[in-house]
Each structure stands twice: as structure tokens, then as C-alpha cells.
PDB file of C-alpha atoms and ligand atoms in Angstrom:
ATOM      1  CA  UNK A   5       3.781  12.810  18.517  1.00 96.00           C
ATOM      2  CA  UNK A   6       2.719  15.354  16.289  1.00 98.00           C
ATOM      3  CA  UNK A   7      -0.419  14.944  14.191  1.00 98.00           C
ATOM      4  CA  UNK A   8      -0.696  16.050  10.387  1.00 98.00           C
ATOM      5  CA  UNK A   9      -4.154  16.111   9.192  1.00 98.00           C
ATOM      6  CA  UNK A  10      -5.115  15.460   4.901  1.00 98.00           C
ATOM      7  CA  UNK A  11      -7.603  17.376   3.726  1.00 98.00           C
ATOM      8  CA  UNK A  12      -7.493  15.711   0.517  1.00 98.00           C
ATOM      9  CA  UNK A  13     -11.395  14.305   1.356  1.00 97.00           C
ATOM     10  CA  UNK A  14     -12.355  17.622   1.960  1.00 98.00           C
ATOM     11  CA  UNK A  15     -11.209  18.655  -1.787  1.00 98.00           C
ATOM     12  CA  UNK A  16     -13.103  15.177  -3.018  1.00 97.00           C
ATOM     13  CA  UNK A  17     -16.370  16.562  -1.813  1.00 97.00           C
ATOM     14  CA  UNK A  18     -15.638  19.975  -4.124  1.00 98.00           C
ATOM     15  CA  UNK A  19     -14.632  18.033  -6.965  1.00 97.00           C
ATOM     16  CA  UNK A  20     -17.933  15.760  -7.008  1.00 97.00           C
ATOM     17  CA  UNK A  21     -19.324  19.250  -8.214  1.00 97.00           C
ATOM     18  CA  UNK A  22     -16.646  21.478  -9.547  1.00 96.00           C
ATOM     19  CA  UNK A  23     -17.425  23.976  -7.585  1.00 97.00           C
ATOM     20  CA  UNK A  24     -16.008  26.347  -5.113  1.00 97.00           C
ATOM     21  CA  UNK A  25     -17.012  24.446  -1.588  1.00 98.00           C
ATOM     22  CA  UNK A  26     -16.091  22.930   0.870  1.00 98.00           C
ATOM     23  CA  UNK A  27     -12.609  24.795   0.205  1.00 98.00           C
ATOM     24  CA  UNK A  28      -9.811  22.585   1.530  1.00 98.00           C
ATOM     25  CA  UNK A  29      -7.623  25.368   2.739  1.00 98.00           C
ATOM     26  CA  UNK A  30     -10.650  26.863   4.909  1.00 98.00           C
ATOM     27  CA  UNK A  31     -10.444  23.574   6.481  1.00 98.00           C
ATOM     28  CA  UNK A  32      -7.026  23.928   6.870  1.00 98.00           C
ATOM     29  CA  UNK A  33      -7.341  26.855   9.119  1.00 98.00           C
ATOM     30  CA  UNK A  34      -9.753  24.614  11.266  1.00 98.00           C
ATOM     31  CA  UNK A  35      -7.747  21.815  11.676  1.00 98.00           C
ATOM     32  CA  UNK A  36      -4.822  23.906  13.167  1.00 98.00           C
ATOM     33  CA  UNK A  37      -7.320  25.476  14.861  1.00 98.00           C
ATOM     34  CA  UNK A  38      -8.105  22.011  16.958  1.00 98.00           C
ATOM     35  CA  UNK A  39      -4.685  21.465  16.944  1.00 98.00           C
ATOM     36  CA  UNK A  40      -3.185  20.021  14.210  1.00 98.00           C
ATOM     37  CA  UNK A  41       0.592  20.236  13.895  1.00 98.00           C
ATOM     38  CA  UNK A  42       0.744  20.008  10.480  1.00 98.00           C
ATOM     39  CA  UNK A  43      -1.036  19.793   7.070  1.00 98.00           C
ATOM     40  CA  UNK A  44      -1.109  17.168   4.615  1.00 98.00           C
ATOM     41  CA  UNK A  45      -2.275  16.918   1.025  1.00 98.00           C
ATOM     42  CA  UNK A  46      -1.471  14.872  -1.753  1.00 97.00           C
ATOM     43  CA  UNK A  47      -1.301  16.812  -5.160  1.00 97.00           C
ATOM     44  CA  UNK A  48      -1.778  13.737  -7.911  1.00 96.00           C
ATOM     45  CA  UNK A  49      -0.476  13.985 -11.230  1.00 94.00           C
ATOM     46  CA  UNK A  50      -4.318  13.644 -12.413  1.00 94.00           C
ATOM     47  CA  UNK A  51      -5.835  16.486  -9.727  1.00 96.00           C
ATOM     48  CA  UNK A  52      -8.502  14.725  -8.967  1.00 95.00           C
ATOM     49  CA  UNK A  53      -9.024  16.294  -5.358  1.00 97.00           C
ATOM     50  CA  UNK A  54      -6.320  18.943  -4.604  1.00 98.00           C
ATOM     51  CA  UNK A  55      -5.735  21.691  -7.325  1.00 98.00           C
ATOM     52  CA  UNK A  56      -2.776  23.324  -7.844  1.00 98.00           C
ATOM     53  CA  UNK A  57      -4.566  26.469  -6.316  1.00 98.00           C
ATOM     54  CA  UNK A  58      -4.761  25.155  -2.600  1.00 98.00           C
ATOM     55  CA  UNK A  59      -1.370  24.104  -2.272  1.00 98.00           C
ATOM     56  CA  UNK A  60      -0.552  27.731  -3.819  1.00 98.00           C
ATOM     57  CA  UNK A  61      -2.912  29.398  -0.976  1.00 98.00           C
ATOM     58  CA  UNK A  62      -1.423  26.695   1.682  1.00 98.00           C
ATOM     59  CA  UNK A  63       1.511  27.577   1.270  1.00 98.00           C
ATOM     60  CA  UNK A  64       0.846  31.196   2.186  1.00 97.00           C
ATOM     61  CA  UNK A  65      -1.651  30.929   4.585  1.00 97.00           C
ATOM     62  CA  UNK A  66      -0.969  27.678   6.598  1.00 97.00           C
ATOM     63  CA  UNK A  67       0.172  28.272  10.092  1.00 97.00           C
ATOM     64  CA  UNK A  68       1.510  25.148  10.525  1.00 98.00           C
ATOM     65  CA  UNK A  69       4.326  22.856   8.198  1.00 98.00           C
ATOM     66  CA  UNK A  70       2.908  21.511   5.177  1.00 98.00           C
ATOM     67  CA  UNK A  71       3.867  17.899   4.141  1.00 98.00           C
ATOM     68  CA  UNK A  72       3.431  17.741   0.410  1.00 98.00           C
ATOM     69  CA  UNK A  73       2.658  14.334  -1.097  1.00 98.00           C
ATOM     70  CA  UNK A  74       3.996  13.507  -4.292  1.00 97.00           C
ATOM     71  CA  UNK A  75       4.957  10.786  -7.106  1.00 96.00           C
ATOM     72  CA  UNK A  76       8.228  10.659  -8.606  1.00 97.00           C
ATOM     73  CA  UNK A  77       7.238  12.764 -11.312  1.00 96.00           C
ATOM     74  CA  UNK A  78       9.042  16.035 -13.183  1.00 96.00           C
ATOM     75  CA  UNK A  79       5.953  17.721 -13.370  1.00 96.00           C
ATOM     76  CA  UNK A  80       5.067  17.810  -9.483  1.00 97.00           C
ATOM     77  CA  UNK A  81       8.936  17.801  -8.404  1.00 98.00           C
ATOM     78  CA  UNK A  82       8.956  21.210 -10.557  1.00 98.00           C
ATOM     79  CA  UNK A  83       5.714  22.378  -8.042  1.00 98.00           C
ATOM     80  CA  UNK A  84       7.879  21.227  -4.662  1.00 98.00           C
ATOM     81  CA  UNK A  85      10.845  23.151  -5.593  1.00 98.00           C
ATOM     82  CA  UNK A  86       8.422  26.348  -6.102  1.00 97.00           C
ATOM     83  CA  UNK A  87       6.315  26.186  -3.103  1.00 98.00           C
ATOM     84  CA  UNK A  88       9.209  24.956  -0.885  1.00 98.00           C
ATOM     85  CA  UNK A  89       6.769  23.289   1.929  1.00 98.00           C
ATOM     86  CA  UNK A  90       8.183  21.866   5.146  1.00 98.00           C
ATOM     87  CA  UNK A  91       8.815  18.448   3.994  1.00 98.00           C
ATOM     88  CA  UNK A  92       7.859  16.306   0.734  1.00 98.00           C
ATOM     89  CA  UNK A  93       6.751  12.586   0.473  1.00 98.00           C
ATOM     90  CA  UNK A  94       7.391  10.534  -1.643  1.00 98.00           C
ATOM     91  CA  UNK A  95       3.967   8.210  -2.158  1.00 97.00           C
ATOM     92  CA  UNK A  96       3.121   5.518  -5.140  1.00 95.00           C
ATOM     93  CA  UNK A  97       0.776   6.942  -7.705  1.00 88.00           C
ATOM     94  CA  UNK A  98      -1.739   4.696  -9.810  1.00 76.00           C
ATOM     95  CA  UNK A  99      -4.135   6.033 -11.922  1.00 66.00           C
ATOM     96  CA  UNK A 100      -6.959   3.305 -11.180  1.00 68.00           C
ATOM     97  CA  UNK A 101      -6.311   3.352  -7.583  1.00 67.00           C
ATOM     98  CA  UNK A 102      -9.207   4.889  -5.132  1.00 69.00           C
ATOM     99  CA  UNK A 103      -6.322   5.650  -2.507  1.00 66.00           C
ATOM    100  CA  UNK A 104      -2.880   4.920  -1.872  1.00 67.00           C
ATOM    101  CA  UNK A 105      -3.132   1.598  -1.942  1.00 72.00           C
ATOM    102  CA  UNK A 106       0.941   0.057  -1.156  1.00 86.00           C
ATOM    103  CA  UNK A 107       4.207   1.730  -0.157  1.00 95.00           C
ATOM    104  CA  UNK A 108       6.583   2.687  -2.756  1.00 96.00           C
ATOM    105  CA  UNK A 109       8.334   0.552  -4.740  1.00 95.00           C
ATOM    106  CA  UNK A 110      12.122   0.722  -3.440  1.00 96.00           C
ATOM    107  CA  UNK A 111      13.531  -1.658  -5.660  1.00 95.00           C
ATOM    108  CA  UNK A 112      16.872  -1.322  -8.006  1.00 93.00           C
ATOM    109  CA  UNK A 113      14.551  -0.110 -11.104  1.00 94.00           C
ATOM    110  CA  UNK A 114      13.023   2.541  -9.171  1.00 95.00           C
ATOM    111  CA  UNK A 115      15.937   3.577  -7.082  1.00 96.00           C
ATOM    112  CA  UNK A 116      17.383   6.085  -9.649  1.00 96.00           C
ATOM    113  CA  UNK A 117      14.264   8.190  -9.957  1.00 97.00           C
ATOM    114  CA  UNK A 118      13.802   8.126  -6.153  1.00 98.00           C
ATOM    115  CA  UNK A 119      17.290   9.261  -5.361  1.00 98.00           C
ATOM    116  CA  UNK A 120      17.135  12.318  -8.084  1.00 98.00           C
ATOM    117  CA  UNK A 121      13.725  13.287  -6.808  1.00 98.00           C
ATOM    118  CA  UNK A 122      14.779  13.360  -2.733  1.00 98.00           C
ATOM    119  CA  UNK A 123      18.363  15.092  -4.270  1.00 98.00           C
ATOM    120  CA  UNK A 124      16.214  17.664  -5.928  1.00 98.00           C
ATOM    121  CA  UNK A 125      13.780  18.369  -2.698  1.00 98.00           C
ATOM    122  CA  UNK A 126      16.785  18.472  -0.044  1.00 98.00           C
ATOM    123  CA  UNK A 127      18.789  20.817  -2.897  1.00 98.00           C
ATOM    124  CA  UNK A 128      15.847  23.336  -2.100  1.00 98.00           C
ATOM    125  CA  UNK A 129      15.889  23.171   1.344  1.00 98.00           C
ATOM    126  CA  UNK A 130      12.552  20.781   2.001  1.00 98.00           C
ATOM    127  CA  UNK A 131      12.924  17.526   4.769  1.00 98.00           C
ATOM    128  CA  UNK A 132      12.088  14.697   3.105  1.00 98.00           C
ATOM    129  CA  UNK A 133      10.267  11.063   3.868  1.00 98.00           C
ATOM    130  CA  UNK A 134       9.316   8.101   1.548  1.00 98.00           C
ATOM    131  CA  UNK A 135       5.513   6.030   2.080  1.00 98.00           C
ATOM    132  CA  UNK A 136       6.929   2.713   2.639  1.00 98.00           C
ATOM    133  CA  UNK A 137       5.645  -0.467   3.675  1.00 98.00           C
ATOM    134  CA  UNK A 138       7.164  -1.745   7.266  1.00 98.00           C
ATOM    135  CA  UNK A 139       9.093  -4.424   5.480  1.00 97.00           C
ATOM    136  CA  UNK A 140      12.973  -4.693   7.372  1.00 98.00           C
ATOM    137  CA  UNK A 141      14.690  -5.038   3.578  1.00 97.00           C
ATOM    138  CA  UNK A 142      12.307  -2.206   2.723  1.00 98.00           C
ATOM    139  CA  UNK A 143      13.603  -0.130   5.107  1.00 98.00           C
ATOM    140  CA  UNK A 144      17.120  -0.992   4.976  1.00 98.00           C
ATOM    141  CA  UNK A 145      16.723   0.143   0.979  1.00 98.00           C
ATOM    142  CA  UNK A 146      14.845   3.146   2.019  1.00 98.00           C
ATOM    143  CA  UNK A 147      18.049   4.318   4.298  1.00 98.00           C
ATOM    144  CA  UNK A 148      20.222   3.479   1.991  1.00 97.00           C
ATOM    145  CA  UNK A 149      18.264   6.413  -0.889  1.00 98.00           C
ATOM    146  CA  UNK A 150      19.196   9.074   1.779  1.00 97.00           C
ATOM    147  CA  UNK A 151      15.683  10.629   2.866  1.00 98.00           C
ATOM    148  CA  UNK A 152      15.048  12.434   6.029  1.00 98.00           C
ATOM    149  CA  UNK A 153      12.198  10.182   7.137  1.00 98.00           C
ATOM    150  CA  UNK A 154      10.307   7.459   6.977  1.00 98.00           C
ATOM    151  CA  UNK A 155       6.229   7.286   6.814  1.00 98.00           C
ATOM    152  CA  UNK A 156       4.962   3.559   7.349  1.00 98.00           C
ATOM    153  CA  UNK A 157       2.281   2.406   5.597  1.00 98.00           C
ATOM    154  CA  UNK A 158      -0.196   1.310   8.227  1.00 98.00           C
ATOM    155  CA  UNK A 159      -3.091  -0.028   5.910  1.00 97.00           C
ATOM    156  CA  UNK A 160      -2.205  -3.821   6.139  1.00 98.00           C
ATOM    157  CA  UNK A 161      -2.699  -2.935  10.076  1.00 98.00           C
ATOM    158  CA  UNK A 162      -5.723  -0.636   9.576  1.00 98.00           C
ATOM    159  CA  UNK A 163      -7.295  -3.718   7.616  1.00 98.00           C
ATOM    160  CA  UNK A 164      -6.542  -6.343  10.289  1.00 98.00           C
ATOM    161  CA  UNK A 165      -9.513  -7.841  11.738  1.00 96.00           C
ATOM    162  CA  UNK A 166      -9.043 -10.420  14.847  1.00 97.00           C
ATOM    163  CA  UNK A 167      -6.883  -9.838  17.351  1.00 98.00           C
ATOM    164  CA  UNK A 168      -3.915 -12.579  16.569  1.00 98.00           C
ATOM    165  CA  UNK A 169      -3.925 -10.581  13.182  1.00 98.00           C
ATOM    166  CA  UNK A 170      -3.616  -7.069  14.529  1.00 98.00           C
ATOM    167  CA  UNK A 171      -1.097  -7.966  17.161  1.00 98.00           C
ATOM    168  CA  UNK A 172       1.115  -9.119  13.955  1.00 98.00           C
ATOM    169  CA  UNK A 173       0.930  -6.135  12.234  1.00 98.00           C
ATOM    170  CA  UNK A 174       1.585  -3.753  15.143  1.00 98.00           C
ATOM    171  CA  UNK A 175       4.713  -5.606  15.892  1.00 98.00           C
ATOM    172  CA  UNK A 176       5.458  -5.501  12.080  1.00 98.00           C
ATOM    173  CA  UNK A 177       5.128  -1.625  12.801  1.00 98.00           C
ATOM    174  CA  UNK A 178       7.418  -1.594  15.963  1.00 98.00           C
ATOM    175  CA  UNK A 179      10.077  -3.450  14.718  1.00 98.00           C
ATOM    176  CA  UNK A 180       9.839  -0.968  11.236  1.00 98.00           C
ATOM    177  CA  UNK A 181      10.389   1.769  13.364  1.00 98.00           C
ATOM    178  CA  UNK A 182      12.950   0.415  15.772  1.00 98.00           C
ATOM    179  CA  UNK A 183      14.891  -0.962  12.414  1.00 98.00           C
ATOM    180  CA  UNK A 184      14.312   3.082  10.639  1.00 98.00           C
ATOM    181  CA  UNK A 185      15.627   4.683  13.690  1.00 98.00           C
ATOM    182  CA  UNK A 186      18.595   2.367  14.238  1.00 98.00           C
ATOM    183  CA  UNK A 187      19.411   3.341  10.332  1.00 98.00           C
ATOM    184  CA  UNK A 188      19.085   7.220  11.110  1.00 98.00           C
ATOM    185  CA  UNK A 189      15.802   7.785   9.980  1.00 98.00           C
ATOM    186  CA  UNK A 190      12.907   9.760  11.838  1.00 98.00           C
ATOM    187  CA  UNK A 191       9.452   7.401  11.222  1.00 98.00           C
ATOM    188  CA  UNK A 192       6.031   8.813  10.544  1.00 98.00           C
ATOM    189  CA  UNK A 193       2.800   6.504   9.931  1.00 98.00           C
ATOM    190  CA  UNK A 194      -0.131   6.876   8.293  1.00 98.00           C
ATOM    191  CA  UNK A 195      -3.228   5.385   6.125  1.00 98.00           C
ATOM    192  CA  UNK A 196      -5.908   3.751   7.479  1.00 98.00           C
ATOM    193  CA  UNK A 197      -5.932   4.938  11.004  1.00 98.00           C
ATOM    194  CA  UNK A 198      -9.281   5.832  13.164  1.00 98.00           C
ATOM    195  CA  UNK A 199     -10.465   6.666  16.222  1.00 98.00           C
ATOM    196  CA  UNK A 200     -10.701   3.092  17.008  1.00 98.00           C
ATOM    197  CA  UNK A 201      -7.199   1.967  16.040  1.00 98.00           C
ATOM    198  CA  UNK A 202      -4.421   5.036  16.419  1.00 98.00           C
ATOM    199  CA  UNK A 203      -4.018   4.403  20.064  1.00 98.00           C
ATOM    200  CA  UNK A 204      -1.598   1.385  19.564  1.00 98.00           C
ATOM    201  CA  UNK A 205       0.542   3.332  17.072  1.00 98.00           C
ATOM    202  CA  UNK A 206       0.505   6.541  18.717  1.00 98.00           C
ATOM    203  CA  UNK A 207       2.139   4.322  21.491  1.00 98.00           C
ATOM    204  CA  UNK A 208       5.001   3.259  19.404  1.00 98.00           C
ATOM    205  CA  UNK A 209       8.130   4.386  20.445  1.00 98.00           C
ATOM    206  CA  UNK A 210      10.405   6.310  18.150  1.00 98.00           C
ATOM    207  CA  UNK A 211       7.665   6.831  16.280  1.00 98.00           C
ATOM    208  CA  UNK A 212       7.320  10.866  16.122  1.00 98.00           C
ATOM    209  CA  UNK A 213       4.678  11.781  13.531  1.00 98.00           C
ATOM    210  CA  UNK A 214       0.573  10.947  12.507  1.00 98.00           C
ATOM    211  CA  UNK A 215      -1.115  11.762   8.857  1.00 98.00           C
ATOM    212  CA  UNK A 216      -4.446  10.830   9.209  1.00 98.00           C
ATOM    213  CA  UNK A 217      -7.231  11.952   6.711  1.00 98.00           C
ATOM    214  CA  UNK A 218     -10.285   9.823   5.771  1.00 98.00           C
ATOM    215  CA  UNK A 219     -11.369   9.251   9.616  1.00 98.00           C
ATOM    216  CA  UNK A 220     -10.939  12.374  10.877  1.00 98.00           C
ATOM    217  CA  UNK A 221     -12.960  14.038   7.803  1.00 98.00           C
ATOM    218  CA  UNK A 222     -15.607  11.481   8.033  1.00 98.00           C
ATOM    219  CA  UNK A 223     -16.331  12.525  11.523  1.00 98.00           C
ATOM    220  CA  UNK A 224     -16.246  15.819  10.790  1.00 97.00           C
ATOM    221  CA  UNK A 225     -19.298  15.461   8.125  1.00 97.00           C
ATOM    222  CA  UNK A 226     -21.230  13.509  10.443  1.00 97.00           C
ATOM    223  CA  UNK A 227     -20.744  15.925  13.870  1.00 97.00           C
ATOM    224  CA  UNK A 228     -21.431  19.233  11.901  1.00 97.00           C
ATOM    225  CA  UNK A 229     -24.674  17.410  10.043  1.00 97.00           C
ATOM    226  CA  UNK A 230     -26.727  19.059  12.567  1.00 98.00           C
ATOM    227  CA  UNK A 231     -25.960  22.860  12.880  1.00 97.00           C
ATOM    228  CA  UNK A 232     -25.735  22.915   9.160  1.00 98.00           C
ATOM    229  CA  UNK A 233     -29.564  21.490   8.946  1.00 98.00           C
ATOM    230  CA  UNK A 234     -30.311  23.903  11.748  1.00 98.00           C
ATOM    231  CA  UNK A 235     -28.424  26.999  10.542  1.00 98.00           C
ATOM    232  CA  UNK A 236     -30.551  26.365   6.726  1.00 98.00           C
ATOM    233  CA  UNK A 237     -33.560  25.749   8.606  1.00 97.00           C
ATOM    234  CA  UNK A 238     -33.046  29.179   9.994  1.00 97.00           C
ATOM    235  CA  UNK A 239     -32.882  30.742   6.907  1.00 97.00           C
ATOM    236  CA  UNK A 240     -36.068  28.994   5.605  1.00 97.00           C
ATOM    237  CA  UNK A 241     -37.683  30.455   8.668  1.00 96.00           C
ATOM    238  CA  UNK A 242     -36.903  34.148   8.386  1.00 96.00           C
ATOM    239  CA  UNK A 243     -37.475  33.800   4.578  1.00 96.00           C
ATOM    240  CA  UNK A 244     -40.996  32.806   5.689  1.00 93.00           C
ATOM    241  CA  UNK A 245     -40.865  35.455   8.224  1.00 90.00           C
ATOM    242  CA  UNK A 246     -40.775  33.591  11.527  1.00 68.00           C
TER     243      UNK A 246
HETATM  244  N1  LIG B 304      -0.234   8.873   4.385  1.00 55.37           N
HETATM  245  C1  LIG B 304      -0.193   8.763   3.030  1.00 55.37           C
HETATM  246  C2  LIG B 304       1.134   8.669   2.363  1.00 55.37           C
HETATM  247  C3  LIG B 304      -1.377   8.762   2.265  1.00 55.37           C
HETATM  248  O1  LIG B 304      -1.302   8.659   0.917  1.00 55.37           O
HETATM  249  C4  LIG B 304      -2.620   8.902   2.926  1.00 55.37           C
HETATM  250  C5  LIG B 304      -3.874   8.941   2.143  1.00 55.37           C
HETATM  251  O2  LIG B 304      -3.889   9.976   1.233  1.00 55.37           O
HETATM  252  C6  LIG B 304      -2.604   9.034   4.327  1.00 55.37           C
HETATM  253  C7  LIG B 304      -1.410   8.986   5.026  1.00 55.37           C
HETATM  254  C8  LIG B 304      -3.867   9.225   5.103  1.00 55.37           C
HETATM  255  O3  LIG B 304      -4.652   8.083   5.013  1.00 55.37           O
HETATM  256  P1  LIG B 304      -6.149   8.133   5.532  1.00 55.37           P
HETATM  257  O4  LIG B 304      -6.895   9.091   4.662  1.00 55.37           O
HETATM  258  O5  LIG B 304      -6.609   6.718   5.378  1.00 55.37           O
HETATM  259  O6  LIG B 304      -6.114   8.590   6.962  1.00 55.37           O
END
């Protein structure tokens, strides 16, 4: 199981002040530092976390594959084909929307654009997957647009509360994946997921890859609250002369 780690949080805290910290690509190099297979970010048509400039810098810095996330849209697929990352997926994009919030619509009216856009990634040389939710005629459409892999969307499961509910979902999730390999396609998962609740769907077999963000950045503010504090304290200290 290989886990890809989104720094796109990390880029949310620059943006809240336009400024040049806490620099998302720095934070790249830690993550594969702990031992992160891979490196996620999501580069939305309105840049309102990652800039063009860190996917630039990723791209020739990152030890590890990057998975670009993208909408079907000329503008970004122009950006893929330049920076040639790893693999490319495909996600929904809504303005209004505070995250991802469903997979992508697979249906005939969006088919077209979908199938140029994965022709145009594969034509330079970058594996490809579609966000998807783990719906069987979902997947069965997804196969049939010809990308390398499959990420389900794991929010519904993320969101379930009691146990009658969560058991659903996770079996809504196995049979996704057993249905996505039987068609050919590798599976991925993501959104949503926590130290609390990956355990179930890191157990899923035939399920081969993890893109977790929000948790894992979360817990990184709150476990490095106190040697920043300390390390500023310091500073205070020896300005003062102690
Ligand atoms: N996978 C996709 C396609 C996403 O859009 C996101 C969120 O940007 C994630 C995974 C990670 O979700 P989370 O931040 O909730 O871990």
C-alpha cells in the first residue's frame, strides 16, 4: 500500500497571508522524509492553495512520484503535459466548494472531455486515474474511458457515523475495488481518511494506493505547536540576554 500525502493544507495556511510560509514543497521534502511514497497536490483552476510555482519546484525537487490533481480543463491539461508528473487525476472542480466534495461526473455528457483529457496525459507519457465515487455503474463507465487507475472517493465512508452505517460503506468500497480490478483497473482511495478510520481501507484488498491530506496536516500543526513556542521563546530570551 503505498501512501501519497497532499500538501494542499499546507499551501492554505500561506495563502491566508500571501506570503512566502509555510512553503508546501519544504513540506514535501518532510513528508518523504517520514516516508511518504508519493506526493499529492491539487492545482485548481482558481489557485487558491497551490501556485503554479510549487508544482514547478515539485517537479524538480520531489524524490518521490508526484500525482497531479486536475479538472478537465485546457488550461491545467496544458500544465500536465509540461511538467510530465508520475500520474494525473482527474478530480471534479467547483468553484463554491471548500473541498472536493463528489467523484466525477462519468456520465455520456462528460465522457468526451474525460476521454480527450486521459488521451492527452497517456500521449505524454503520465499514468493516469479518475476520483470516482464507488458506485458499480460508475466504475464500469470509468473502465470503459480507458484510465490507468481508479481513486475511490471515500468521503461518504469518512462521514459515516454508527457502526451499521460504516460497515455499509466499507463494503461499498470493497466491492468498488473488487469490481475496478476485475475491469483492469489499479484502485487508489482517498478523502476523508484519519488516523481513526484508514485502518479498514488500508485492509482492502486490491486496493494498492492512499492520498491522504487534511488529517495528516492537522496533526502535524498540533505536534510541532510546542517546539515552535519553545524555539521563539528562545529567541525572546537571548534578545533579552538570558
Ligand atoms: N483525493 C482527492 C482526489 C482529493 O481531492 C483530496 C482532497 O484534496 C484527497 C484525496 C485528500 O483528502 P483529505 O485532505 O480529506 O485527506
Amino acid at each position: 500500500m503505498r501512501l501519497y500525502i497532499n500538501i494542499d493544507h499546507v499551501a492554505t495556511v500561506r495563502q491566508a497571508r500571501r506570503t512566502d510560509e509555510p512553503d508546501p514543497v519544504r513540506a514535501a521534502v518532510l513528508a518523504e522524509l517520514g516516508g511518504a511514497d508519493g506526493i499529492t497536490v491539487h492545482l485548481r483552476e482558481d489557485r487558491r492553495h497551490i501556485q503554479d510555482r510549487d508544482v514547478d519546484l515539485l517537479m524538480r525537487t520531489a524524490r518521490t512520484p508526484i500525482n497531479l490533481e486536475l479538472a478537465v480543463a485546457d488550461g491545467i491539461l496544458d500544465l500536465a503535459e509540461a511538467w510530465q508528473p508520475h500520474q494525473a487525476t482527474l478530480v471534479p472542480e467547483k468553484r463554491q466548494e471548500v473541498t472536493t466534495e463528489g467523484g466525477l461526473d462519468v456520465g455520456e455528457s462528460a465522457a468526451g472531455g474525460i476521454r480527450r483529457a486521459l488521451e492527452r496525459l497517456h500521449s505524454a507519457g503520465i499514468r493516469t486515474s479518475l476520483f470516482i465515487d464507488p458506485e458499480p455503474e460508475v466504475v464500469r463507465r470509468s473502465a470503459d474511458l480507458g484510465p490507468t487507475a481508479v481513486e475511490l472517493h471515500t468521503g461518504e465512508y469518512a462521514n459515516a457515523r454508527d457502526a451499521a452505517a460504516i460497515a455499509k460503506q466499507l463494503e461499498r468500497l470493497r466491492a468498488a475495488t473488487e469490481l475496478a480490478r476485475e475491469l483492469g483497473l489499479a484502485v487508489h482511495a482517498g478523502h476523508g481518511l484519519t488516523y481513526e478510520n484508514v485502518m479498514p481501507v488500508a485492509g482492502i484488498p486490491g486496493c494498492e494506493e492512499l492520498n491522504i491530506g487534511h488529517s495528516v496536516i492537522s496533526r502535524s500543526v498540533l505536534v510541532g505547536i510546542e517546539r515552535s513556542v519553545r524555539e521563539m521563546k528562545e529567541l525572546l530570551l537571548r534578545a533579552a540576554g538570558g
